[in-house]
mmCIF file of C-alpha atoms in Angstrom:
data_model
loop_
_atom_site.group_PDB
_atom_site.id
_atom_site.type_symbol
_atom_site.label_atom_id
_atom_site.label_comp_id
_atom_site.label_asym_id
_atom_site.label_seq_id
_atom_site.Cartn_x
_atom_site.Cartn_y
_atom_site.Cartn_z
ATOM 1 C CA UNK A 1 32.020 -34.488 -44.887
ATOM 2 C CA UNK A 2 32.576 -33.645 -41.221
ATOM 3 C CA UNK A 3 34.511 -30.496 -42.141
ATOM 4 C CA UNK A 4 31.741 -29.414 -44.534
ATOM 5 C CA UNK A 5 29.119 -29.828 -41.786
ATOM 6 C CA UNK A 6 31.227 -27.732 -39.442
ATOM 7 C CA UNK A 7 31.644 -25.053 -42.069
ATOM 8 C CA UNK A 8 27.870 -24.894 -42.694
ATOM 9 C CA UNK A 9 27.203 -24.740 -38.936
ATOM 10 C CA UNK A 10 29.736 -21.940 -38.567
ATOM 11 C CA UNK A 11 28.160 -20.016 -41.434
ATOM 12 C CA UNK A 12 24.699 -20.306 -39.868
ATOM 13 C CA UNK A 13 26.080 -18.990 -36.573
ATOM 14 C CA UNK A 14 27.735 -16.042 -38.324
ATOM 15 C CA UNK A 15 24.523 -15.254 -40.204
ATOM 16 C CA UNK A 16 22.525 -15.346 -36.985
ATOM 17 C CA UNK A 17 25.009 -13.056 -35.251
ATOM 18 C CA UNK A 18 24.921 -10.639 -38.189
ATOM 19 C CA UNK A 19 21.112 -10.588 -38.073
ATOM 20 C CA UNK A 20 21.195 -9.674 -34.373
ATOM 21 C CA UNK A 21 23.700 -6.886 -35.038
ATOM 22 C CA UNK A 22 21.557 -5.480 -37.853
ATOM 23 C CA UNK A 23 18.485 -5.600 -35.613
ATOM 24 C CA UNK A 24 20.278 -3.670 -32.870
ATOM 25 C CA UNK A 25 21.478 -1.066 -35.389
ATOM 26 C CA UNK A 26 17.945 -0.659 -36.711
ATOM 27 C CA UNK A 27 16.618 -0.218 -33.193
ATOM 28 C CA UNK A 28 19.240 2.445 -32.452
ATOM 29 C CA UNK A 29 18.407 4.307 -35.676
ATOM 30 C CA UNK A 30 14.679 4.249 -34.935
ATOM 31 C CA UNK A 31 15.270 5.254 -31.312
ATOM 32 C CA UNK A 32 17.489 8.129 -32.409
ATOM 33 C CA UNK A 33 14.611 9.503 -34.516
ATOM 34 C CA UNK A 34 12.122 9.238 -31.695
ATOM 35 C CA UNK A 35 10.094 12.356 -30.886
ATOM 36 C CA UNK A 36 10.448 14.345 -27.709
ATOM 37 C CA UNK A 37 8.739 13.214 -24.501
ATOM 38 C CA UNK A 38 9.077 9.603 -25.618
ATOM 39 C CA UNK A 39 9.038 6.642 -23.249
ATOM 40 C CA UNK A 40 10.311 3.114 -23.652
ATOM 41 C CA UNK A 41 7.916 0.432 -24.862
ATOM 42 C CA UNK A 42 8.620 -1.632 -21.732
ATOM 43 C CA UNK A 43 7.235 1.226 -19.585
ATOM 44 C CA UNK A 44 3.807 1.296 -21.251
ATOM 45 C CA UNK A 45 3.266 -2.324 -22.283
ATOM 46 C CA UNK A 46 3.351 -5.881 -21.022
ATOM 47 C CA UNK A 47 4.128 -9.115 -22.851
ATOM 48 C CA UNK A 48 1.661 -11.997 -22.897
ATOM 49 C CA UNK A 49 2.663 -14.747 -20.505
ATOM 50 C CA UNK A 50 5.216 -12.579 -18.686
ATOM 51 C CA UNK A 51 3.191 -11.906 -15.561
ATOM 52 C CA UNK A 52 3.146 -12.446 -11.825
ATOM 53 C CA UNK A 53 1.146 -15.229 -10.212
ATOM 54 C CA UNK A 54 -0.607 -14.538 -6.922
ATOM 55 C CA UNK A 55 -0.078 -16.982 -4.066
ATOM 56 C CA UNK A 56 -1.817 -17.139 -0.688
ATOM 57 C CA UNK A 57 -1.595 -19.279 2.428
ATOM 58 C CA UNK A 58 -2.782 -19.486 6.018
ATOM 59 C CA UNK A 59 -0.298 -19.813 8.848
ATOM 60 C CA UNK A 60 0.664 -19.020 12.425
ATOM 61 C CA UNK A 61 3.055 -16.442 13.832
ATOM 62 C CA UNK A 62 4.587 -17.352 17.186
ATOM 63 C CA UNK A 63 6.926 -15.642 19.629
ATOM 64 C CA UNK A 64 4.857 -12.511 20.173
ATOM 65 C CA UNK A 65 5.210 -10.602 23.434
ATOM 66 C CA UNK A 66 1.628 -10.979 24.607
ATOM 67 C CA UNK A 67 0.233 -9.150 21.567
ATOM 68 C CA UNK A 68 -1.328 -12.174 19.859
ATOM 69 C CA UNK A 69 -4.923 -13.200 19.283
ATOM 70 C CA UNK A 70 -5.602 -14.343 22.831
ATOM 71 C CA UNK A 71 -8.550 -16.595 23.641
ATOM 72 C CA UNK A 72 -11.233 -14.751 21.654
ATOM 73 C CA UNK A 73 -10.439 -16.271 18.227
ATOM 74 C CA UNK A 74 -11.483 -19.905 18.021
ATOM 75 C CA UNK A 75 -9.766 -20.528 14.680
ATOM 76 C CA UNK A 76 -6.394 -19.605 16.185
ATOM 77 C CA UNK A 77 -6.851 -22.159 18.982
ATOM 78 C CA UNK A 78 -7.927 -24.834 16.473
ATOM 79 C CA UNK A 79 -4.913 -24.080 14.287
ATOM 80 C CA UNK A 80 -2.571 -24.428 17.241
ATOM 81 C CA UNK A 81 -4.218 -27.707 18.268
ATOM 82 C CA UNK A 82 -3.852 -29.162 14.769
ATOM 83 C CA UNK A 83 -0.240 -28.030 14.532
ATOM 84 C CA UNK A 84 0.711 -29.557 17.882
ATOM 85 C CA UNK A 85 -1.081 -32.816 17.106
ATOM 86 C CA UNK A 86 0.867 -33.157 13.853
ATOM 87 C CA UNK A 87 4.028 -32.851 15.925
ATOM 88 C CA UNK A 88 2.884 -35.602 18.301
ATOM 89 C CA UNK A 89 1.746 -33.330 21.132
ATOM 90 C CA UNK A 90 -1.747 -33.986 22.491
ATOM 91 C CA UNK A 91 -3.366 -30.917 24.042
ATOM 92 C CA UNK A 92 -6.745 -29.831 25.294
ATOM 93 C CA UNK A 93 -7.960 -26.817 23.287
ATOM 94 C CA UNK A 94 -9.687 -25.441 26.393
ATOM 95 C CA UNK A 95 -6.295 -25.030 28.053
ATOM 96 C CA UNK A 96 -4.711 -23.040 25.245
ATOM 97 C CA UNK A 97 -4.331 -19.289 25.721
ATOM 98 C CA UNK A 98 -2.413 -18.167 22.650
ATOM 99 C CA UNK A 99 -1.459 -14.628 23.657
ATOM 100 C CA UNK A 100 1.898 -15.114 21.967
ATOM 101 C CA UNK A 101 0.398 -16.565 18.746
ATOM 102 C CA UNK A 102 -1.470 -14.908 15.888
ATOM 103 C CA UNK A 103 -3.295 -16.350 12.873
ATOM 104 C CA UNK A 104 -2.096 -14.729 9.661
ATOM 105 C CA UNK A 105 -2.602 -14.763 5.914
ATOM 106 C CA UNK A 106 0.554 -14.957 3.820
ATOM 107 C CA UNK A 107 0.569 -13.508 0.292
ATOM 108 C CA UNK A 108 3.253 -13.475 -2.401
ATOM 109 C CA UNK A 109 3.742 -12.754 -6.083
ATOM 110 C CA UNK A 110 5.680 -15.372 -8.022
ATOM 111 C CA UNK A 111 7.086 -14.265 -11.398
ATOM 112 C CA UNK A 112 6.565 -16.498 -14.395
ATOM 113 C CA UNK A 113 10.361 -16.920 -14.608
ATOM 114 C CA UNK A 114 10.656 -18.281 -11.043
ATOM 115 C CA UNK A 115 12.059 -21.792 -10.829
ATOM 116 C CA UNK A 116 12.156 -24.317 -7.972
ATOM 117 C CA UNK A 117 14.600 -23.071 -5.357
ATOM 118 C CA UNK A 118 14.153 -19.384 -6.181
ATOM 119 C CA UNK A 119 13.376 -17.101 -3.201
ATOM 120 C CA UNK A 120 10.465 -14.633 -3.286
ATOM 121 C CA UNK A 121 9.276 -11.946 -0.860
ATOM 122 C CA UNK A 122 6.148 -12.488 1.207
ATOM 123 C CA UNK A 123 3.705 -10.303 3.138
ATOM 124 C CA UNK A 124 2.215 -11.455 6.432
ATOM 125 C CA UNK A 125 -1.105 -9.958 7.612
ATOM 126 C CA UNK A 126 -3.020 -10.644 10.802
ATOM 127 C CA UNK A 127 -6.566 -12.021 10.443
ATOM 128 C CA UNK A 128 -7.475 -12.038 14.147
ATOM 129 C CA UNK A 129 -7.365 -9.365 16.827
ATOM 130 C CA UNK A 130 -3.617 -9.408 17.400
ATOM 131 C CA UNK A 131 -2.306 -6.013 18.472
ATOM 132 C CA UNK A 132 1.152 -6.365 16.969
ATOM 133 C CA UNK A 133 3.277 -8.874 15.038
ATOM 134 C CA UNK A 134 6.534 -7.325 16.248
ATOM 135 C CA UNK A 135 9.166 -9.948 16.975
ATOM 136 C CA UNK A 136 7.090 -12.810 15.595
ATOM 137 C CA UNK A 137 8.277 -15.796 13.582
ATOM 138 C CA UNK A 138 6.158 -17.311 10.824
ATOM 139 C CA UNK A 139 5.959 -21.076 10.963
ATOM 140 C CA UNK A 140 6.203 -23.110 7.784
ATOM 141 C CA UNK A 141 3.259 -22.166 5.558
ATOM 142 C CA UNK A 142 2.387 -23.603 2.120
ATOM 143 C CA UNK A 143 1.437 -21.001 -0.489
ATOM 144 C CA UNK A 144 -1.140 -22.049 -3.089
ATOM 145 C CA UNK A 145 -2.269 -20.669 -6.418
ATOM 146 C CA UNK A 146 -5.763 -20.393 -7.839
ATOM 147 C CA UNK A 147 -5.578 -24.007 -8.955
ATOM 148 C CA UNK A 148 -5.092 -25.178 -5.344
ATOM 149 C CA UNK A 149 -1.559 -26.467 -5.922
ATOM 150 C CA UNK A 150 1.325 -25.577 -3.620
ATOM 151 C CA UNK A 151 3.888 -23.434 -5.451
ATOM 152 C CA UNK A 152 6.005 -22.128 -2.559
ATOM 153 C CA UNK A 153 6.674 -22.646 1.141
ATOM 154 C CA UNK A 154 7.164 -19.681 3.512
ATOM 155 C CA UNK A 155 8.834 -19.377 6.890
ATOM 156 C CA UNK A 156 11.006 -16.890 8.775
ATOM 157 C CA UNK A 157 11.270 -13.844 11.021
ATOM 158 C CA UNK A 158 9.315 -10.755 10.042
ATOM 159 C CA UNK A 159 10.274 -7.126 9.667
ATOM 160 C CA UNK A 160 7.744 -4.419 10.527
ATOM 161 C CA UNK A 161 7.711 -0.826 9.394
ATOM 162 C CA UNK A 162 6.230 0.463 12.645
ATOM 163 C CA UNK A 163 5.881 -0.007 16.358
ATOM 164 C CA UNK A 164 3.317 0.398 19.109
ATOM 165 C CA UNK A 165 3.559 0.937 22.862
ATOM 166 C CA UNK A 166 0.773 1.492 25.334
ATOM 167 C CA UNK A 167 0.247 2.094 29.014
ATOM 168 C CA UNK A 168 -2.683 2.706 31.264
ATOM 169 C CA UNK A 169 -3.203 6.290 30.169
ATOM 170 C CA UNK A 170 -1.416 6.696 26.837
ATOM 171 C CA UNK A 171 -0.732 4.857 23.594
ATOM 172 C CA UNK A 172 1.939 5.486 20.953
ATOM 173 C CA UNK A 173 1.887 3.888 17.512
ATOM 174 C CA UNK A 174 3.709 4.448 14.238
ATOM 175 C CA UNK A 175 2.454 2.976 10.979
ATOM 176 C CA UNK A 176 0.777 -0.450 10.988
ATOM 177 C CA UNK A 177 2.017 -3.194 13.303
ATOM 178 C CA UNK A 178 -0.278 -5.997 12.127
ATOM 179 C CA UNK A 179 1.331 -6.345 8.691
ATOM 180 C CA UNK A 180 4.933 -7.423 8.131
ATOM 181 C CA UNK A 181 7.238 -8.584 5.354
ATOM 182 C CA UNK A 182 9.846 -11.302 5.054
ATOM 183 C CA UNK A 183 12.364 -10.606 2.264
ATOM 184 C CA UNK A 184 13.116 -13.863 0.440
ATOM 185 C CA UNK A 185 10.816 -15.510 2.976
ATOM 186 C CA UNK A 186 9.456 -18.177 0.618
ATOM 187 C CA UNK A 187 11.126 -20.803 -1.531
ATOM 188 C CA UNK A 188 9.526 -21.788 -4.839
ATOM 189 C CA UNK A 189 8.728 -25.506 -4.925
ATOM 190 C CA UNK A 190 6.986 -25.670 -8.302
ATOM 191 C CA UNK A 191 7.256 -23.499 -11.381
ATOM 192 C CA UNK A 192 4.430 -22.309 -13.601
ATOM 193 C CA UNK A 193 4.098 -24.455 -16.757
ATOM 194 C CA UNK A 194 5.083 -21.740 -19.221
ATOM 195 C CA UNK A 195 7.884 -21.798 -21.810
ATOM 196 C CA UNK A 196 8.542 -18.347 -23.187
ATOM 197 C CA UNK A 197 10.881 -19.271 -26.052
ATOM 198 C CA UNK A 198 8.540 -21.853 -27.566
ATOM 199 C CA UNK A 199 5.835 -19.343 -28.495
ATOM 200 C CA UNK A 200 5.132 -18.822 -32.184
ATOM 201 C CA UNK A 201 3.546 -15.442 -31.580
ATOM 202 C CA UNK A 202 3.478 -12.730 -28.914
ATOM 203 C CA UNK A 203 0.809 -10.337 -27.740
ATOM 204 C CA UNK A 204 1.827 -6.888 -26.512
ATOM 205 C CA UNK A 205 -0.747 -5.270 -24.226
ATOM 206 C CA UNK A 206 -0.573 -1.488 -23.893
ATOM 207 C CA UNK A 207 -1.312 -0.220 -20.407
ATOM 208 C CA UNK A 208 -3.464 2.780 -19.577
ATOM 209 C CA UNK A 209 -6.300 4.082 -21.720
ATOM 210 C CA UNK A 210 -6.580 2.371 -25.135
ATOM 211 C CA UNK A 211 -5.565 4.652 -27.978
ATOM 212 C CA UNK A 212 -5.483 3.747 -31.653
ATOM 213 C CA UNK A 213 -2.820 6.325 -32.469
ATOM 214 C CA UNK A 214 -0.450 4.910 -29.868
ATOM 215 C CA UNK A 215 -1.119 1.363 -31.050
ATOM 216 C CA UNK A 216 -0.302 2.218 -34.662
ATOM 217 C CA UNK A 217 2.813 4.066 -33.543
ATOM 218 C CA UNK A 218 4.015 0.916 -31.747
ATOM 219 C CA UNK A 219 3.259 -1.191 -34.829
ATOM 220 C CA UNK A 220 5.205 1.172 -37.066
ATOM 221 C CA UNK A 221 8.274 1.220 -34.835
ATOM 222 C CA UNK A 222 8.353 -2.553 -34.400
ATOM 223 C CA UNK A 223 8.033 -3.174 -38.140
ATOM 224 C CA UNK A 224 10.739 -0.611 -38.865
ATOM 225 C CA UNK A 225 13.081 -2.167 -36.304
ATOM 226 C CA UNK A 226 12.576 -5.830 -37.228
ATOM 227 C CA UNK A 227 11.816 -5.402 -40.905
ATOM 228 C CA UNK A 228 8.628 -6.575 -42.576
ATOM 229 C CA UNK A 229 5.034 -6.582 -41.414
ATOM 230 C CA UNK A 230 5.504 -8.695 -38.320
ATOM 231 C CA UNK A 231 3.299 -6.573 -36.043
ATOM 232 C CA UNK A 232 -0.334 -5.587 -36.379
ATOM 233 C CA UNK A 233 -2.826 -3.883 -34.074
ATOM 234 C CA UNK A 234 -5.847 -5.908 -33.035
ATOM 235 C CA UNK A 235 -7.411 -2.943 -31.221
ATOM 236 C CA UNK A 236 -6.353 0.215 -29.414
ATOM 237 C CA UNK A 237 -4.472 -1.691 -26.701
ATOM 238 C CA UNK A 238 -3.375 -5.006 -28.241
ATOM 239 C CA UNK A 239 -0.502 -5.644 -30.660
ATOM 240 C CA UNK A 240 -0.051 -9.063 -32.270
ATOM 241 C CA UNK A 241 3.568 -9.899 -33.078
ATOM 242 C CA UNK A 242 4.564 -12.733 -35.403
ATOM 243 C CA UNK A 243 7.980 -14.145 -34.537
ATOM 244 C CA UNK A 244 10.428 -13.936 -37.459
ATOM 245 C CA UNK A 245 11.974 -17.317 -38.371
ATOM 246 C CA UNK A 246 15.469 -16.236 -37.301
ATOM 247 C CA UNK A 247 14.236 -15.573 -33.731
ATOM 248 C CA UNK A 248 12.018 -18.619 -33.266
ATOM 249 C CA UNK A 249 13.196 -20.538 -30.238
ATOM 250 C CA UNK A 250 15.258 -17.557 -29.072
ATOM 251 C CA UNK A 251 12.895 -14.705 -28.216
ATOM 252 C CA UNK A 252 14.963 -13.050 -25.512
ATOM 253 C CA UNK A 253 17.278 -11.052 -27.870
ATOM 254 C CA UNK A 254 14.260 -9.933 -29.878
ATOM 255 C CA UNK A 255 12.304 -8.682 -26.871
ATOM 256 C CA UNK A 256 15.405 -7.106 -25.307
ATOM 257 C CA UNK A 257 15.698 -4.939 -28.412
ATOM 258 C CA UNK A 258 12.012 -4.158 -28.888
ATOM 259 C CA UNK A 259 11.287 -3.191 -25.290
ATOM 260 C CA UNK A 260 13.719 -0.249 -25.579
ATOM 261 C CA UNK A 261 11.944 1.314 -28.550
ATOM 262 C CA UNK A 262 10.923 4.921 -27.887
ATOM 263 C CA UNK A 263 7.184 5.567 -28.054
ATOM 264 C CA UNK A 264 5.378 8.871 -27.620
ATOM 265 C CA UNK A 265 2.012 7.770 -26.145
ATOM 266 C CA UNK A 266 -1.114 9.758 -26.916
ATOM 267 C CA UNK A 267 -4.466 9.814 -25.135
ATOM 268 C CA UNK A 268 -7.737 11.676 -24.954
ATOM 269 C CA UNK A 269 -7.789 15.044 -23.238
ATOM 270 C CA UNK A 270 -8.857 14.537 -19.641
ATOM 271 C CA UNK A 271 -9.443 16.556 -16.502
ATOM 272 C CA UNK A 272 -9.466 14.659 -13.201
ATOM 273 C CA UNK A 273 -11.084 16.277 -10.171
ATOM 274 C CA UNK A 274 -10.828 14.974 -6.624
ATOM 275 C CA UNK A 275 -13.492 16.775 -4.628
ATOM 276 C CA UNK A 276 -12.378 15.242 -1.329
ATOM 277 C CA UNK A 277 -8.987 16.942 -1.407
ATOM 278 C CA UNK A 278 -9.624 19.737 -3.902
ATOM 279 C CA UNK A 279 -7.037 18.343 -6.321
ATOM 280 C CA UNK A 280 -7.394 19.124 -10.023
ATOM 281 C CA UNK A 281 -5.167 17.504 -12.687
ATOM 282 C CA UNK A 282 -5.418 18.733 -16.282
ATOM 283 C CA UNK A 283 -3.867 16.933 -19.233
ATOM 284 C CA UNK A 284 -1.746 18.767 -21.759
ATOM 285 C CA UNK A 285 -4.285 18.320 -24.584
ATOM 286 C CA UNK A 286 -7.117 20.217 -22.866
ATOM 287 C CA UNK A 287 -8.612 22.894 -25.146
ATOM 288 C CA UNK A 288 -11.294 25.525 -24.745
ATOM 289 C CA UNK A 289 -13.511 27.171 -27.324
ATOM 290 C CA UNK A 290 -14.651 30.775 -27.019
ATOM 291 C CA UNK A 291 -16.185 31.310 -23.592
ATOM 292 C CA UNK A 292 -16.551 34.064 -21.006
ATOM 293 C CA UNK A 293 -15.970 33.237 -17.349
ATOM 294 C CA UNK A 294 -17.157 35.464 -14.515
ATOM 295 C CA UNK A 295 -15.971 34.464 -11.076
ATOM 296 C CA UNK A 296 -17.034 36.163 -7.867
ATOM 297 C CA UNK A 297 -17.639 35.380 -4.225
ATOM 298 C CA UNK A 298 -20.798 36.405 -2.394
ATOM 299 C CA UNK A 299 -20.556 36.398 1.386
ATOM 300 C CA UNK A 300 -23.611 36.988 3.600
ATOM 301 C CA UNK A 301 -23.122 37.332 7.361
ATOM 302 C CA UNK A 302 -26.148 37.352 9.669
ATOM 303 C CA UNK A 303 -25.479 38.293 13.317
ATOM 304 C CA UNK A 304 -28.066 38.591 16.064
ATOM 305 C CA UNK A 305 -27.571 40.186 19.485
ATOM 306 C CA UNK A 306 -30.364 40.129 22.111
ATOM 307 C CA UNK A 307 -31.355 43.339 23.908
ATOM 308 C CA UNK A 308 -33.171 43.395 27.230
ATOM 309 C CA UNK A 309 -36.032 45.921 27.644
ATOM 310 C CA UNK A 310 -36.752 46.863 31.268
ATOM 311 C CA UNK A 311 -40.178 48.432 32.130
ATOM 312 C CA UNK A 312 -40.354 51.653 34.109
ATOM 313 C CA UNK A 313 -40.851 51.702 37.876
ATOM 314 C CA UNK A 314 -44.428 51.041 39.009
ATOM 315 C CA UNK A 315 -45.533 50.651 35.368
ATOM 316 C CA UNK A 316 -46.727 47.108 35.814
ATOM 317 C CA UNK A 317 -44.868 45.987 32.703
ATOM 318 C CA UNK A 318 -42.659 42.906 32.236
ATOM 319 C CA UNK A 319 -39.094 42.500 31.073
ATOM 320 C CA UNK A 320 -38.822 41.682 27.342
ATOM 321 C CA UNK A 321 -35.963 40.418 25.200
ATOM 322 C CA UNK A 322 -35.829 42.163 21.830
ATOM 323 C CA UNK A 323 -33.474 40.688 19.184
ATOM 324 C CA UNK A 324 -31.377 42.978 17.055
ATOM 325 C CA UNK A 325 -30.335 41.555 13.658
ATOM 326 C CA UNK A 326 -27.373 42.861 11.664
ATOM 327 C CA UNK A 327 -27.085 41.676 8.046
ATOM 328 C CA UNK A 328 -23.897 42.364 6.080
ATOM 329 C CA UNK A 329 -23.394 41.446 2.426
ATOM 330 C CA UNK A 330 -19.938 41.390 0.910
ATOM 331 C CA UNK A 331 -19.542 40.621 -2.762
ATOM 332 C CA UNK A 332 -16.226 40.368 -4.556
ATOM 333 C CA UNK A 333 -16.556 41.643 -8.091
ATOM 334 C CA UNK A 334 -13.966 40.178 -10.404
ATOM 335 C CA UNK A 335 -13.589 41.105 -14.029
ATOM 336 C CA UNK A 336 -15.058 39.049 -16.839
ATOM 337 C CA UNK A 337 -12.466 36.785 -18.408
ATOM 338 C CA UNK A 338 -12.701 35.873 -22.091
ATOM 339 C CA UNK A 339 -10.865 32.727 -23.203
ATOM 340 C CA UNK A 340 -10.765 31.385 -26.746
ATOM 341 C CA UNK A 341 -8.747 28.377 -27.904
ATOM 342 C CA UNK A 342 -6.922 28.363 -24.610
ATOM 343 C CA UNK A 343 -4.233 25.817 -23.868
ATOM 344 C CA UNK A 344 -3.559 24.218 -20.503
ATOM 345 C CA UNK A 345 -1.203 26.974 -19.342
ATOM 346 C CA UNK A 346 -3.519 29.720 -20.546
ATOM 347 C CA UNK A 347 -6.457 28.080 -18.767
ATOM 348 C CA UNK A 348 -4.594 27.899 -15.464
ATOM 349 C CA UNK A 349 -3.247 31.452 -15.781
ATOM 350 C CA UNK A 350 -6.679 32.785 -16.682
ATOM 351 C CA UNK A 351 -8.427 31.130 -13.739
ATOM 352 C CA UNK A 352 -5.685 32.241 -11.366
ATOM 353 C CA UNK A 353 -6.091 35.808 -12.597
ATOM 354 C CA UNK A 354 -9.700 35.831 -11.454
ATOM 355 C CA UNK A 355 -8.704 34.518 -8.030
ATOM 356 C CA UNK A 356 -9.972 30.966 -8.361
ATOM 357 C CA UNK A 357 -9.006 28.570 -5.588
ATOM 358 C CA UNK A 358 -8.860 24.798 -6.252
ATOM 359 C CA UNK A 359 -12.416 24.452 -4.934
ATOM 360 C CA UNK A 360 -13.581 27.264 -7.191
ATOM 361 C CA UNK A 361 -11.676 25.757 -10.080
ATOM 362 C CA UNK A 362 -13.757 22.586 -9.762
ATOM 363 C CA UNK A 363 -16.981 24.578 -10.112
ATOM 364 C CA UNK A 364 -15.606 26.544 -13.060
ATOM 365 C CA UNK A 365 -14.541 23.362 -14.866
ATOM 366 C CA UNK A 366 -17.944 21.782 -14.349
ATOM 367 C CA UNK A 367 -19.643 24.875 -15.726
ATOM 368 C CA UNK A 368 -17.320 24.918 -18.734
ATOM 369 C CA UNK A 369 -18.097 21.267 -19.440
ATOM 370 C CA UNK A 370 -21.836 21.873 -19.147
ATOM 371 C CA UNK A 371 -21.556 24.864 -21.496
ATOM 372 C CA UNK A 372 -19.758 22.690 -24.062
ATOM 373 C CA UNK A 373 -16.615 24.815 -24.023
ATOM 374 C CA UNK A 374 -14.304 22.351 -22.279
ATOM 375 C CA UNK A 375 -13.146 19.778 -24.834
ATOM 376 C CA UNK A 376 -11.908 17.066 -22.490
ATOM 377 C CA UNK A 377 -13.260 14.187 -20.431
ATOM 378 C CA UNK A 378 -14.157 15.518 -16.974
ATOM 379 C CA UNK A 379 -13.704 12.734 -14.430
ATOM 380 C CA UNK A 380 -14.724 13.323 -10.814
ATOM 381 C CA UNK A 381 -13.331 10.883 -8.271
#
């Protein structure tokens, strides 16, 4: 009886291993048939529950070289008083001059897979009027989540990506000196109550602009790789995945295979214009219907020069100032450009041929959109 149980257990293990091998082969076959310009599913999607959790805390940085908050921030003095009293030191807040201390906010992102004892990076930012956090040491600071519970404790020496130096007549500064980082500066004390392998279903969220074509492409590739109708699209950005029985309780091999599926994402044609910098970004699906574009620059220069009129001797007249105005008009006549069914490259080449600068290109694109010839979403930021 014992030998029979061992044989059945061994057979189940072999069947499970064979299923994993077949899944990997199916994924490789599907990936090999992927279209050009494809990206991995992991690069355009996120898995439900697999997310970062934001943590924040308030603390003190000490050891500064006279670049701290000073005596102007009352909350820094109160924080120092409370800290010293907890350590058994009784002080008068009026006597504290914390030039070497700065009040800071500490932020961190804790992954869902973090467990007690795992280190995470933290960012330290000044909340007072400290001039620099260079050389400072963060004292022990509890980091809390949105539920108010402490999930990590931070402490350590900071690293800054800049410096500042000043004298009586000059100041030199590089980057920001009031924000620093501490690699592995916090230790996780409590994990997030989330068990990935015990889920009966998964939700795949597509990043970027929702697109029904991309969603159905993801559904088709997942079903082809796993076998069966295990995936369905709830909308243009959400895929619901039912866990096959052979992977229940062991989702890591399944997701490791699915996240490497090649997907060719699609989206609406879009033109993004940044008027502040003159930057224009055109998507590859931008199309134009038949339209004529005339581009020209009109330059009008008005210059005035005063002339002084002196009266003749013994004429009894007075000196008069007579303005002389010179108006010059310069117009650049460019040829009329006819574009029909133009692609992105043809659009750029055509506008460059009429001498359009990025600023002029913005005006041309707006006019094309108003005329109904630009078939793309024009977004001005």
